[in-house]
Coordinates of C-alpha atoms and ligand atoms in Angstrom, one line a residue:
M16 CA -10.1 -26.2 -44.4
Q17 CA -6.4 -26.5 -44.9
D18 CA -4.7 -29.8 -44.0
G19 CA -3.9 -30.1 -40.4
Q20 CA -5.9 -27.0 -39.5
K21 CA -7.6 -27.3 -36.1
E22 CA -11.3 -26.8 -35.8
F23 CA -11.7 -24.3 -32.9
C24 CA -9.9 -21.7 -30.9
V25 CA -11.4 -19.3 -28.3
L26 CA -10.5 -15.6 -28.0
I27 CA -11.6 -13.8 -24.8
L28 CA -11.7 -10.0 -25.1
A29 CA -10.4 -8.5 -21.9
A30 CA -8.5 -5.4 -22.9
G31 CA -11.2 -2.8 -22.1
K32 CA -10.9 -0.4 -19.3
G33 CA -14.4 -0.8 -18.0
T34 CA -15.0 3.0 -17.7
R35 CA -18.3 2.4 -16.0
M36 CA -16.7 0.6 -13.1
R37 CA -14.9 3.9 -12.2
S38 CA -11.9 2.0 -10.9
K39 CA -8.2 1.7 -11.5
T40 CA -8.5 -2.1 -11.5
P41 CA -9.1 -3.5 -15.0
K42 CA -12.7 -4.7 -15.3
V43 CA -11.9 -8.4 -15.7
L44 CA -9.9 -8.4 -12.4
H45 CA -12.9 -7.2 -10.4
K46 CA -14.1 -10.1 -8.3
I47 CA -17.2 -12.0 -7.8
M48 CA -17.2 -14.7 -5.0
E49 CA -13.5 -13.6 -4.5
E50 CA -12.4 -14.6 -8.0
P51 CA -11.7 -12.2 -10.8
L52 CA -14.4 -12.1 -13.6
L53 CA -11.9 -13.6 -16.0
Y54 CA -11.6 -16.7 -13.8
Y55 CA -15.2 -17.8 -14.7
P56 CA -15.1 -18.2 -18.5
L57 CA -11.6 -19.6 -18.3
S58 CA -12.5 -22.3 -15.8
E59 CA -15.6 -23.2 -17.8
L60 CA -13.6 -23.5 -21.0
R61 CA -10.9 -25.5 -19.2
S62 CA -13.5 -28.0 -17.7
A63 CA -15.2 -28.3 -21.2
G64 CA -11.9 -29.3 -22.7
F65 CA -11.2 -26.3 -24.9
N66 CA -7.4 -26.3 -25.6
D67 CA -6.6 -23.3 -27.7
I68 CA -7.5 -20.2 -25.8
S69 CA -6.1 -16.6 -26.0
V70 CA -6.9 -13.7 -23.8
M71 CA -6.6 -10.2 -25.3
V72 CA -5.3 -7.8 -22.6
G73 CA -4.8 -4.1 -22.8
F74 CA -5.9 -1.7 -20.1
S75 CA -3.6 -2.5 -17.0
G76 CA -2.7 -5.5 -19.2
E77 CA 0.4 -6.3 -17.1
R78 CA -1.9 -7.2 -14.2
V79 CA -4.3 -9.2 -16.3
E80 CA -1.4 -11.0 -18.0
E81 CA 0.3 -11.8 -14.7
W82 CA -2.9 -13.2 -13.2
T83 CA -3.6 -15.3 -16.3
R84 CA -0.1 -16.7 -16.5
E85 CA -0.3 -17.7 -12.8
Q86 CA -3.8 -19.2 -12.8
F87 CA -4.1 -20.5 -16.3
P88 CA -0.6 -21.0 -17.7
E89 CA -1.9 -23.0 -20.7
V90 CA -3.7 -19.8 -22.0
N91 CA -2.1 -17.6 -24.6
V92 CA -1.9 -13.8 -23.8
L93 CA -2.2 -11.3 -26.6
W94 CA -1.9 -7.5 -26.4
Q95 CA -4.1 -4.6 -27.6
R96 CA -2.1 -1.6 -26.5
E97 CA -4.7 0.9 -27.6
Q98 CA -8.3 0.0 -27.0
L99 CA -10.0 0.9 -30.3
G100 CA -13.0 -1.4 -29.9
T101 CA -13.9 -5.1 -30.0
G102 CA -13.5 -5.3 -33.8
H103 CA -10.0 -3.9 -33.4
A104 CA -9.2 -6.4 -30.7
A105 CA -10.4 -9.3 -32.9
K106 CA -8.2 -7.9 -35.8
L107 CA -5.1 -7.9 -33.6
A108 CA -5.6 -11.6 -32.9
Q109 CA -5.9 -12.5 -36.5
E110 CA -2.3 -13.9 -36.8
W111 CA -3.3 -16.3 -34.1
W112 CA -6.8 -17.4 -35.1
K113 CA -6.2 -17.6 -38.8
D114 CA -4.6 -21.0 -38.2
F115 CA -7.9 -22.5 -37.0
K116 CA -11.1 -23.2 -39.0
N117 CA -13.3 -21.3 -36.5
V118 CA -12.8 -18.8 -33.8
V119 CA -15.1 -18.5 -30.9
I120 CA -15.0 -14.9 -29.5
I121 CA -16.4 -14.1 -26.1
P122 CA -16.2 -11.1 -23.8
G123 CA -14.2 -11.3 -20.6
D124 CA -16.9 -9.4 -18.7
T125 CA -19.6 -12.1 -18.9
P126 CA -18.8 -14.5 -16.1
L127 CA -22.1 -16.5 -15.9
I128 CA -21.7 -18.3 -19.2
K129 CA -21.8 -22.1 -19.0
A130 CA -19.6 -24.3 -21.1
E131 CA -22.5 -26.5 -22.1
T132 CA -24.3 -23.5 -23.5
L133 CA -21.2 -22.6 -25.6
R134 CA -21.0 -26.2 -26.7
K135 CA -24.6 -26.3 -27.9
F136 CA -24.1 -23.0 -29.6
I137 CA -21.0 -24.2 -31.5
D138 CA -23.0 -27.4 -32.5
V139 CA -25.7 -25.1 -34.1
H140 CA -23.0 -23.2 -35.9
I141 CA -21.5 -26.4 -37.4
G142 CA -24.9 -28.0 -38.0
K143 CA -26.2 -25.1 -40.0
N144 CA -22.9 -24.6 -41.8
N145 CA -22.9 -20.9 -40.8
K146 CA -20.1 -18.5 -41.5
C147 CA -21.0 -16.5 -38.5
S148 CA -23.3 -17.2 -35.5
F149 CA -23.8 -15.2 -32.4
L150 CA -25.8 -15.8 -29.2
S151 CA -28.7 -13.5 -28.6
F152 CA -31.3 -13.4 -25.8
D153 CA -34.4 -11.4 -24.8
L154 CA -34.2 -8.8 -22.0
S155 CA -37.1 -6.8 -20.5
D156 CA -34.6 -3.9 -20.0
P157 CA -32.2 -4.1 -22.9
A158 CA -30.5 -0.7 -22.3
G159 CA -26.8 -0.7 -23.0
Y160 CA -26.7 -3.9 -25.1
G161 CA -26.4 -4.1 -28.9
R162 CA -29.9 -4.8 -30.4
V163 CA -30.5 -7.6 -32.8
I164 CA -32.4 -6.2 -35.8
R165 CA -34.0 -8.8 -37.9
D166 CA -35.3 -8.1 -41.4
G167 CA -36.7 -11.2 -43.0
L168 CA -33.8 -13.6 -43.0
S169 CA -31.2 -11.0 -42.6
V170 CA -29.8 -10.0 -39.2
R171 CA -27.6 -7.2 -38.0
I172 CA -26.6 -5.7 -34.6
V173 CA -27.0 -2.0 -33.7
E174 CA -25.2 -0.7 -30.6
H175 CA -27.4 1.0 -28.0
K176 CA -25.7 4.3 -28.5
D177 CA -26.2 4.2 -32.3
A178 CA -29.7 2.8 -32.3
T179 CA -32.8 4.8 -33.3
A180 CA -35.6 5.2 -30.8
D181 CA -37.5 2.4 -32.7
E182 CA -34.5 0.1 -32.7
R183 CA -34.0 0.7 -29.0
K184 CA -37.5 -0.8 -28.4
C185 CA -36.1 -4.2 -29.6
R186 CA -35.7 -6.5 -26.7
E187 CA -33.5 -9.1 -28.4
V188 CA -29.9 -8.3 -27.6
N189 CA -26.4 -9.4 -28.6
S190 CA -24.6 -11.5 -25.9
G191 CA -21.2 -10.5 -27.4
M192 CA -20.4 -14.3 -28.0
Y193 CA -19.7 -15.3 -31.6
V194 CA -18.4 -18.2 -33.7
F195 CA -16.8 -17.1 -36.9
D196 CA -15.5 -19.1 -39.8
T197 CA -12.0 -17.6 -39.9
T198 CA -11.9 -17.3 -43.7
A199 CA -15.2 -15.3 -43.6
L200 CA -13.9 -13.1 -40.8
S201 CA -10.6 -12.5 -42.5
D202 CA -12.5 -11.3 -45.6
V203 CA -14.3 -8.6 -43.6
I204 CA -12.1 -7.7 -40.7
D205 CA -10.2 -4.9 -42.6
H206 CA -13.5 -3.4 -43.7
L207 CA -14.8 -2.5 -40.2
N208 CA -14.8 1.2 -39.6
C209 CA -15.2 3.4 -36.6
M210 CA -17.9 5.8 -37.9
N211 CA -20.2 5.5 -35.0
S212 CA -21.0 7.3 -31.8
Q213 CA -18.2 5.7 -29.8
K214 CA -15.6 6.1 -32.6
E215 CA -14.7 2.4 -32.1
Y216 CA -14.3 -0.6 -34.4
Y217 CA -17.3 -2.8 -33.5
L218 CA -17.0 -6.5 -33.9
P219 CA -20.8 -6.8 -34.2
D220 CA -20.5 -5.0 -37.5
A221 CA -18.7 -8.0 -38.9
V222 CA -22.0 -9.9 -38.8
A223 CA -23.7 -7.7 -41.4
L224 CA -20.5 -7.6 -43.5
I225 CA -20.3 -11.4 -43.7
E226 CA -23.9 -11.5 -44.6
K227 CA -23.3 -9.0 -47.4
N228 CA -20.6 -11.4 -48.7
S229 CA -23.4 -14.0 -48.9
G230 CA -22.0 -15.9 -45.8
R231 CA -24.8 -17.6 -43.8
T232 CA -25.2 -15.7 -40.5
D233 CA -27.5 -16.6 -37.7
A234 CA -28.5 -15.2 -34.3
V235 CA -28.9 -18.2 -32.0
K236 CA -31.4 -17.3 -29.3
A237 CA -30.5 -18.6 -25.8
S238 CA -33.2 -19.4 -23.2
D239 CA -31.6 -18.2 -20.0
P240 CA -30.6 -14.5 -20.0
A241 CA -28.9 -14.9 -16.7
E242 CA -25.9 -16.5 -18.4
F243 CA -25.2 -13.4 -20.5
L244 CA -25.2 -10.7 -17.9
G245 CA -22.4 -8.4 -19.0
I246 CA -20.6 -6.6 -16.1
N247 CA -20.2 -3.0 -16.9
D248 CA -20.8 -1.3 -13.5
P249 CA -20.8 -2.2 -9.8
N250 CA -24.5 -2.9 -9.7
Q251 CA -24.1 -5.6 -12.4
L252 CA -21.1 -6.9 -10.5
A253 CA -23.2 -7.5 -7.4
D254 CA -26.0 -9.0 -9.5
A255 CA -23.7 -11.5 -11.1
A256 CA -22.2 -12.4 -7.7
A257 CA -25.7 -13.1 -6.4
V258 CA -26.4 -15.5 -9.3
M259 CA -23.0 -17.2 -9.0
K260 CA -23.4 -17.6 -5.2
K261 CA -26.8 -19.3 -5.6
R262 CA -25.6 -21.5 -8.4
I263 CA -22.7 -22.8 -6.4
L264 CA -24.8 -23.3 -3.3
D265 CA -27.5 -25.1 -5.2
K266 CA -24.8 -27.5 -6.6
W267 CA -23.5 -28.4 -3.2
M268 CA -26.9 -28.7 -1.6
G269 CA -27.9 -31.0 -4.5
M270 CA -24.9 -33.1 -3.5
G271 CA -26.1 -33.4 0.1
V272 CA -24.4 -30.5 1.9
R273 CA -26.8 -29.2 4.6
C274 CA -26.8 -25.4 4.8
S275 CA -29.1 -24.0 7.4
D276 CA -29.1 -20.5 6.0
P277 CA -28.1 -20.4 2.3
L278 CA -28.6 -16.6 2.2
S279 CA -25.7 -16.1 4.6
T280 CA -23.4 -18.9 3.3
W281 CA -20.7 -18.0 0.8
I282 CA -18.8 -20.8 -1.0
G283 CA -16.2 -19.8 -3.6
P284 CA -16.1 -21.5 -7.0
R285 CA -12.8 -23.4 -6.3
V286 CA -13.9 -24.9 -3.0
S287 CA -14.6 -28.6 -2.8
L288 CA -16.8 -30.3 -0.2
G289 CA -17.2 -33.9 0.9
E290 CA -20.3 -35.8 1.9
D291 CA -22.5 -35.2 4.9
I292 CA -21.3 -31.7 5.8
E293 CA -23.3 -29.3 7.9
I294 CA -22.9 -25.6 7.6
Q295 CA -24.4 -23.1 10.1
P296 CA -25.4 -19.5 9.2
N297 CA -22.8 -16.9 8.3
V298 CA -20.0 -19.1 7.0
Q299 CA -17.6 -18.2 4.2
L300 CA -15.4 -20.7 2.4
W301 CA -13.0 -19.2 -0.1
G302 CA -10.1 -20.0 -2.5
D303 CA -8.6 -23.4 -2.8
T304 CA -10.3 -24.8 0.2
S305 CA -11.4 -28.4 0.7
V306 CA -13.6 -29.8 3.5
G307 CA -13.7 -33.5 4.1
R308 CA -16.6 -35.8 5.0
Q309 CA -18.8 -35.5 8.0
C310 CA -17.5 -32.1 9.0
S311 CA -19.6 -29.4 10.7
I312 CA -18.7 -25.7 10.4
G313 CA -20.1 -23.4 13.0
S314 CA -21.3 -19.8 12.5
Y315 CA -19.0 -16.9 11.8
T316 CA -16.3 -19.1 10.4
V317 CA -14.1 -18.0 7.4
I318 CA -11.8 -20.5 5.8
Q319 CA -9.5 -19.6 3.0
D320 CA -7.0 -21.7 0.9
S321 CA -7.0 -24.5 3.5
V322 CA -7.6 -28.2 3.9
I323 CA -10.0 -29.5 6.5
E324 CA -9.9 -33.3 6.7
D325 CA -12.7 -35.7 7.6
N326 CA -14.9 -35.5 10.7
V327 CA -13.6 -32.1 11.9
E328 CA -15.8 -30.0 14.2
I329 CA -15.4 -26.3 13.8
I330 CA -17.4 -24.9 16.7
G331 CA -17.7 -21.3 15.4
S332 CA -16.1 -17.9 15.0
V333 CA -13.0 -19.5 13.5
R334 CA -10.7 -18.1 10.8
V335 CA -8.4 -20.5 9.0
K336 CA -6.0 -19.3 6.3
K337 CA -3.5 -21.3 4.2
S338 CA -3.5 -24.2 6.8
R339 CA -4.4 -27.8 7.3
I340 CA -6.6 -29.4 10.0
G341 CA -6.3 -33.1 10.4
Q342 CA -9.1 -35.7 11.0
N343 CA -11.3 -35.7 14.1
S344 CA -10.0 -32.4 15.3
V345 CA -12.2 -30.0 17.3
I346 CA -11.5 -26.3 16.7
G347 CA -13.0 -23.2 18.3
P348 CA -14.7 -21.0 19.3
F349 CA -12.7 -17.8 18.6
V350 CA -9.6 -19.3 16.9
Y351 CA -7.3 -18.0 14.3
I352 CA -5.2 -20.5 12.4
R353 CA -2.9 -19.1 9.7
D354 CA 0.1 -19.2 7.5
E355 CA 0.9 -22.9 6.8
A356 CA -0.1 -24.1 10.2
E357 CA -0.4 -27.9 10.2
L358 CA -2.8 -29.5 12.7
H359 CA -2.5 -33.3 12.7
N360 CA -5.3 -35.7 13.6
D361 CA -7.3 -35.6 16.9
V362 CA -6.1 -32.1 17.8
H363 CA -8.1 -29.7 20.0
V364 CA -7.6 -26.0 19.6
G365 CA -10.1 -23.7 21.2
R366 CA -11.3 -20.6 22.9
F367 CA -9.2 -17.5 22.0
V368 CA -6.2 -19.2 20.5
E369 CA -3.9 -18.1 17.6
I370 CA -1.8 -20.7 15.8
K371 CA 0.7 -19.4 13.2
K372 CA 3.1 -21.4 11.0
S373 CA 3.3 -24.2 13.5
T374 CA 2.8 -28.0 13.6
I375 CA 0.5 -29.3 16.3
R376 CA 1.0 -33.1 16.4
R377 CA -1.6 -35.9 16.9
G378 CA -3.7 -35.6 20.0
A379 CA -2.1 -32.4 21.2
K380 CA -4.3 -29.7 22.9
V381 CA -4.2 -26.0 23.0
P382 CA -7.5 -25.3 24.7
H383 CA -7.4 -21.7 26.0
L384 CA -6.0 -18.2 25.4
S385 CA -2.7 -19.1 23.8
Y386 CA -0.4 -17.8 21.0
V387 CA 1.6 -20.6 19.2
G388 CA 3.8 -19.2 16.5
D389 CA 6.8 -20.8 14.7
A390 CA 6.5 -23.9 16.9
D391 CA 6.3 -27.6 16.8
I392 CA 4.1 -29.2 19.5
G393 CA 4.6 -32.9 20.0
E394 CA 1.9 -35.7 20.2
R395 CA -0.5 -35.6 23.2
T396 CA 1.1 -32.5 24.7
N397 CA -1.2 -30.3 26.6
I398 CA -0.6 -26.5 26.5
G399 CA -2.0 -24.7 29.5
A400 CA -4.1 -21.6 29.3
G401 CA -2.4 -18.4 28.6
T402 CA 0.8 -20.0 27.1
I403 CA 2.7 -17.9 24.6
T404 CA 5.6 -18.8 22.3
C405 CA 7.6 -15.5 22.3
N406 CA 8.9 -16.0 18.8
Y407 CA 9.9 -12.5 17.8
D408 CA 13.0 -10.8 19.2
G409 CA 12.4 -7.6 17.3
E410 CA 14.5 -8.7 14.4
K411 CA 13.6 -12.2 13.4
K412 CA 11.2 -15.1 14.2
N413 CA 12.6 -17.9 16.4
F414 CA 11.5 -21.4 16.8
T415 CA 10.0 -23.3 19.8
K416 CA 10.1 -27.1 19.9
I417 CA 8.1 -28.9 22.5
G418 CA 8.3 -32.7 22.6
S419 CA 5.5 -35.2 23.0
N420 CA 3.5 -36.0 26.2
C421 CA 4.6 -32.6 27.7
F422 CA 2.5 -30.8 30.3
V423 CA 2.9 -27.1 29.9
G424 CA 1.6 -25.2 32.9
S425 CA -0.7 -22.2 32.5
D426 CA 0.8 -18.9 31.6
T427 CA 4.2 -20.3 30.4
M428 CA 6.2 -17.9 28.3
F429 CA 8.7 -19.7 25.9
I430 CA 11.4 -17.3 24.9
A431 CA 12.4 -18.8 21.6
P432 CA 14.6 -20.3 20.4
V433 CA 14.0 -23.0 22.9
T434 CA 13.6 -26.8 23.0
I435 CA 11.6 -28.8 25.4
G436 CA 12.2 -32.6 25.6
D437 CA 9.5 -35.3 25.6
N438 CA 7.6 -35.8 28.8
A439 CA 8.8 -32.5 30.2
V440 CA 6.6 -30.2 32.5
T441 CA 6.7 -26.5 33.0
A442 CA 5.5 -24.9 36.2
A443 CA 2.6 -22.4 35.7
G444 CA 3.7 -18.8 35.3
S445 CA 7.3 -19.8 34.1
V446 CA 9.3 -17.7 31.7
I447 CA 11.3 -20.4 30.0
T448 CA 14.6 -19.1 28.5
Q449 CA 16.6 -22.3 28.5
D450 CA 16.0 -25.8 27.0
I451 CA 14.3 -28.3 29.3
P452 CA 15.6 -31.9 29.1
E453 CA 13.4 -34.9 28.6
G454 CA 11.3 -35.7 31.6
A455 CA 12.3 -32.7 33.6
L456 CA 10.3 -30.0 35.3
G457 CA 11.2 -26.4 34.3
V458 CA 10.4 -23.8 36.9
A459 CA 11.3 -20.2 36.2
R460 CA 9.4 -17.9 38.4
A461 CA 10.0 -15.9 41.6
K462 CA 9.6 -17.9 44.8
Q463 CA 6.5 -17.0 46.8
K464 CA 7.0 -15.1 50.0
N465 CA 4.2 -14.8 52.5
I466 CA 4.2 -11.9 54.9
E467 CA 2.3 -12.7 58.1
G468 CA -0.3 -10.3 59.4
W469 CA -0.1 -8.0 56.4
S470 CA -3.8 -7.2 56.1
S471 CA -4.3 -6.1 59.7
R472 CA -1.3 -3.7 59.4
R473 CA -2.5 -2.3 56.2
K474 CA -4.8 0.8 56.3
I475 CA -8.0 0.0 54.7
H476 CA -10.1 3.0 53.6
K477 CA -13.6 1.7 53.1
G478 CA -15.6 3.3 50.4
G479 CA -12.7 4.6 48.3
N480 CA -10.3 7.5 49.2
Ligands
UD1_22 C1 -20.6 -5.4 -26.2 C2 -21.2 -5.5 -27.6 C3 -22.7 -5.4 -27.5 C4 -23.2 -6.5 -26.6 C5 -22.5 -6.5 -25.2 C6 -22.8 -7.7 -24.5 C7 -19.6 -4.3 -29.1 C8 -19.3 -3.0 -29.8 N1 -20.7 -4.3 -28.4 O1 -21.0 -4.1 -25.7 O2 -23.3 -5.6 -28.8 O3 -24.6 -6.4 -26.5 O4 -21.1 -6.4 -25.4 O5 -22.3 -7.7 -23.2 O6 -18.8 -5.2 -29.1 N2 -12.8 -5.0 -25.2 C9 -11.5 -5.2 -25.7 N3 -11.0 -4.2 -26.5 C10 -11.6 -3.0 -26.8 C11 -13.0 -2.9 -26.3 C12 -13.5 -3.9 -25.5 O7 -10.9 -6.2 -25.5 O8 -11.1 -2.2 -27.4 C13 -13.4 -6.1 -24.4 C14 -13.8 -5.6 -23.0 O9 -12.7 -5.8 -22.1 C15 -15.0 -6.5 -22.7 C16 -15.6 -6.9 -24.0 O10 -14.6 -6.5 -25.0 O11 -14.6 -7.6 -22.0 C17 -16.8 -6.1 -24.3 O12 -16.5 -4.7 -24.3 P1 -17.5 -3.7 -23.6 O13 -16.9 -2.3 -23.7 O14 -18.0 -4.2 -22.3 O15 -18.7 -3.7 -24.6 P2 -20.3 -3.5 -24.3 O16 -20.6 -2.0 -24.4 O17 -20.7 -4.3 -23.2
MG23 MG1 -19.7 -5.2 -21.6

């Protein structure tokens, strides 16, 4: 080891097209639990404290690079313009990994790997003083995977497509995860060739070459095959999603979250939940969402990238997107809250209401059949049924400001931009086009006229025409 050389770096191979996905989207950006495959190994590595990580991108690499830079800015991005195989990808990263003592190489299409498994694996590599170690596992149906062929103490990997009928019977397979001593890998990386059925440079071939150079190599057998499921087609994508879904739910239920129907509950990997939460059937929580303590979330609710504070009751059939709901609020049923809406504490929003990019201040109520968009509703104001903020004039969005302690009569239309002072009232059915001063009543509707005797003068055709 040279002076100052760091022990470990991790290279994630993510340049492949993923032909078997039959999709224009690069394989590692296909999603499970609403996050791209690549999210999973990167977040495991981040939480385990690995610092020096590179991702090798290639097929639709601009998209993979953009996502990586946005979500994991600390990660280095390398390019494999032509995808000539995993061995070729490892070679292209040599300039980077040669400055470390060991390089851990893992595929970007294996999202179920746990950091603690990688840690244990690395410990074995160090403990045994190996030049090359790779993780293997047993599969009852090993089709598609590289087979681990052991011959006495020697071990090599044969790809499924290159294996003989006898070799294909072998159930021990290569996970695609390796630790290499960088000097040993440098000695063999230029000797890989592409004389195989796929005409690709195979990284697994480096194992046999290192052994030939008398470097100690070892297949470290892992106990849980589920961690190594490689995603190559839509079936495997769905299988991995099912494992991840259960893993996340088990974690939260282990921490006290009560889920009455785990099978229909979907909680994304970035969601965080407080204590004493109750979740009814058919709920989805996605993205960067957090739910505080003592909340209950009713059926058919979808929450995405939002903050739900403590003691909120979501009655059901509610959609919340990029918004915040303050403590002790009661929401639903049939509510859509979106685009940076801010509901402060003790707010009630319910029954067929849409709130968009608005602030609803403490204790305010929007209980029935309303649209509130680009608005600020003051404290303790009550918005009557059927109220609409008419925010769009066909060109731009305009703002409605309603003060505190206002009483907005049912079916009020606010033609924005408009400002309503504190303690103001609107008469039901008003179309408000002008500001209302503090404490005033705004009436803007046609005066009622009663026509005496109208019904007796009217011809009534009983039973239709
Ligand atoms: C690979 C292994 C196989 C192992 C299996 C485990 C090889 C040749 N075979 O097969 O032994 O059992 O993983 O899942 O390595 N990639 C690149 N550049 C390339 C080719 C691939 O970056 O030129 C990336 C892919 O994006 C993918 C990973 O390497 O994330 C593995 O490639 P893939 O084509 O899925 O290899 P497998 O056939 O699954
Ligand atoms: Mg694969």
